[in-house]
Tab-separated table of C-alpha atoms in Angstrom:
chain	number	residue	atom	x	y	z
A	1	MET	CA	64.062	41.697	93.600
A	2	ARG	CA	64.347	44.153	96.475
A	3	ALA	CA	66.569	41.758	98.352
A	4	PHE	CA	69.223	42.112	95.671
A	5	LEU	CA	69.231	45.939	95.889
A	6	ARG	CA	69.816	46.130	99.615
A	7	LEU	CA	73.392	46.597	100.666
A	8	PRO	CA	74.864	44.802	103.626
A	9	ARG	CA	74.959	46.753	106.891
A	10	ARG	CA	78.726	47.253	106.679
A	11	ALA	CA	78.532	48.760	103.165
A	12	ARG	CA	75.810	51.206	104.260
A	13	ALA	CA	77.992	52.348	107.162
A	14	ARG	CA	80.935	52.905	104.836
A	15	ARG	CA	78.767	54.977	102.527
A	16	GLY	CA	77.815	57.257	105.405
A	17	GLN	CA	81.428	57.577	106.481
A	18	ALA	CA	82.497	58.636	102.974
A	19	THR	CA	79.725	61.252	102.886
A	20	LEU	CA	80.790	62.647	106.249
A	21	GLU	CA	84.441	62.805	105.219
A	22	SER	CA	83.515	64.530	101.964
A	23	MET	CA	81.427	67.147	103.788
A	24	MET	CA	84.244	67.837	106.249
A	25	MET	CA	86.716	68.315	103.414
A	26	MET	CA	84.273	70.611	101.583
A	27	GLY	CA	84.224	72.864	104.657
A	28	PHE	CA	88.009	73.155	104.632
A	29	LEU	CA	88.002	73.702	100.873
A	30	LEU	CA	85.484	76.549	101.154
A	31	LEU	CA	87.486	78.097	103.994
A	32	PHE	CA	90.596	77.974	101.808
A	33	VAL	CA	88.827	79.466	98.765
A	34	PHE	CA	87.271	82.377	100.685
A	35	GLY	CA	90.527	82.996	102.548
A	36	LEU	CA	92.343	83.183	99.232
A	37	MET	CA	89.722	85.620	97.925
A	38	HIS	CA	90.296	87.916	100.923
A	39	LEU	CA	94.058	87.709	100.478
A	40	VAL	CA	93.764	88.706	96.814
A	41	MET	CA	91.392	91.541	97.764
A	42	PHE	CA	93.951	92.891	100.255
A	43	ALA	CA	96.812	92.606	97.747
A	44	VAL	CA	94.918	94.389	94.955
A	45	THR	CA	93.768	97.156	97.295
A	46	ARG	CA	97.286	97.656	98.672
A	47	TYR	CA	98.662	97.990	95.146
A	48	MET	CA	95.956	100.497	94.186
A	49	VAL	CA	96.492	102.563	97.369
A	50	GLN	CA	100.224	102.751	96.638
A	51	TYR	CA	99.440	103.919	93.110
A	52	ALA	CA	96.944	106.468	94.508
A	53	ALA	CA	99.698	107.848	96.765
A	54	PHE	CA	101.991	108.182	93.741
A	55	ALA	CA	99.212	109.933	91.807
A	56	ALA	CA	98.584	112.310	94.716
A	57	VAL	CA	102.263	113.297	94.843
A	58	ARG	CA	102.424	113.737	91.092
A	59	ALA	CA	99.289	115.888	91.120
A	60	ASP	CA	100.789	118.064	93.849
A	61	VAL	CA	104.054	118.475	91.958
A	62	VAL	CA	102.272	119.671	88.817
A	63	GLY	CA	99.909	121.913	90.781
A	64	ASN	CA	96.675	119.864	90.873
A	65	SER	CA	94.607	118.495	93.742
A	66	PRO	CA	96.146	115.419	95.430
A	67	GLN	CA	92.746	114.399	96.840
A	68	LEU	CA	91.100	114.349	93.409
A	69	ALA	CA	93.998	112.400	91.906
A	70	ALA	CA	93.847	109.721	94.620
A	71	GLU	CA	90.060	109.483	94.345
A	72	ALA	CA	90.332	109.078	90.571
A	73	VAL	CA	92.698	106.133	91.004
A	74	MET	CA	90.589	104.498	93.715
A	75	ALA	CA	87.379	104.967	91.687
A	76	ASN	CA	88.549	101.996	89.612
A	77	LEU	CA	88.329	99.782	92.693
A	78	ASN	CA	85.192	99.950	94.815
A	79	TRP	CA	84.519	97.138	97.280
A	80	TYR	CA	81.437	98.976	98.571
A	81	ALA	CA	79.573	99.156	95.235
A	82	ASP	CA	76.932	96.590	96.221
A	83	GLU	CA	76.004	98.688	99.256
A	84	GLY	CA	75.609	101.815	97.147
A	85	GLY	CA	78.497	103.544	98.908
A	86	GLU	CA	81.820	104.838	97.772
A	87	MET	CA	85.196	103.679	98.937
A	88	PRO	CA	86.483	106.214	101.482
A	89	VAL	CA	89.843	107.709	100.499
A	90	THR	CA	91.719	110.216	102.639
A	91	VAL	CA	94.859	112.038	101.553
A	92	GLU	CA	97.078	113.736	104.135
A	93	TRP	CA	100.420	115.477	103.876
A	94	GLY	CA	102.822	114.158	106.479
A	95	ILE	CA	106.346	113.283	107.486
A	96	LYS	CA	107.794	109.782	107.561
A	97	GLY	CA	111.261	109.748	109.060
A	98	PHE	CA	113.130	112.555	107.315
A	99	THR	CA	110.919	112.518	104.226
A	100	THR	CA	107.806	114.550	103.505
A	101	GLY	CA	105.048	113.227	101.338
A	102	TYR	CA	101.443	112.143	101.151
A	103	TYR	CA	99.657	109.416	103.066
A	104	VAL	CA	96.675	107.792	101.350
A	105	ARG	CA	94.294	105.754	103.511
A	106	THR	CA	91.335	103.562	102.653
A	107	ARG	CA	89.437	100.650	104.175
A	108	VAL	CA	88.904	97.108	102.921
A	109	PRO	CA	85.724	95.366	104.073
A	110	PHE	CA	86.256	92.102	105.914
A	111	GLY	CA	83.493	89.627	105.141
A	112	LEU	CA	82.856	87.797	108.391
A	113	PRO	CA	81.301	89.539	111.412
A	114	ILE	CA	82.807	86.979	113.810
A	115	TYR	CA	86.018	88.983	114.075
A	116	GLU	CA	85.040	91.242	116.945
A	117	TYR	CA	88.438	92.923	117.194
A	118	LEU	CA	88.135	94.510	113.752
A	119	GLU	CA	86.320	97.759	113.133
A	120	PRO	CA	83.008	97.414	111.261
A	121	GLU	CA	84.305	99.428	108.291
A	122	GLY	CA	87.084	96.899	107.695
A	123	LEU	CA	90.854	96.979	107.740
A	124	GLU	CA	92.707	100.200	107.012
A	125	ILE	CA	95.375	100.197	104.330
A	126	VAL	CA	97.877	103.064	104.320
A	127	ALA	CA	100.425	103.998	101.652
A	128	PHE	CA	103.070	106.731	101.677
A	129	ALA	CA	104.704	108.404	98.693
A	130	PRO	CA	107.558	110.888	99.198
A	131	THR	CA	107.574	114.260	97.502
A	132	ASN	CA	110.029	117.036	96.941
A	133	THR	CA	108.573	120.324	95.732
A	134	GLN	CA	110.692	123.073	94.267
A	135	SER	CA	109.842	126.651	95.090
A	136	ASP	CA	111.441	127.999	91.898
A	137	ARG	CA	109.954	125.524	89.407
A	138	PRO	CA	109.232	126.923	85.939
A	139	SER	CA	105.613	127.323	84.929
A	140	GLY	CA	105.926	124.824	82.073
A	141	GLY	CA	107.776	122.196	84.082
A	142	ASP	CA	111.145	120.942	82.924
A	143	ASN	CA	110.425	121.668	79.269
A	144	ASP	CA	111.017	125.419	79.486
């Protein structure tokens, strides 16, 4: 009965080849999936940093703290939560071309340590939002 269960030598070799090809394709598939995850992480963080810059400018225009406004926006997105840390957010007033406004900077962790040219904290994402403050603005805003 065992003689009937044995496969010919050629069939056994083909089975090994199919396994090897499947394992090679699984490696490329995993590389694609994790690469896509990093791309989505960068896109979401860039969107949130741009919104944090807008919130910082709006807070400054109405007389509140730009730093607290940007931190409140970025508190919804924390890539460092598993390490017990907070996502670093810096807000700076600056000039871009002929426009003044606020720069918001944060870092996105990059998962693989094999990239030796990247800083250990990850890639920095920077957003700029222009502002125009009025020295003679009414105390109640535009509603007065």
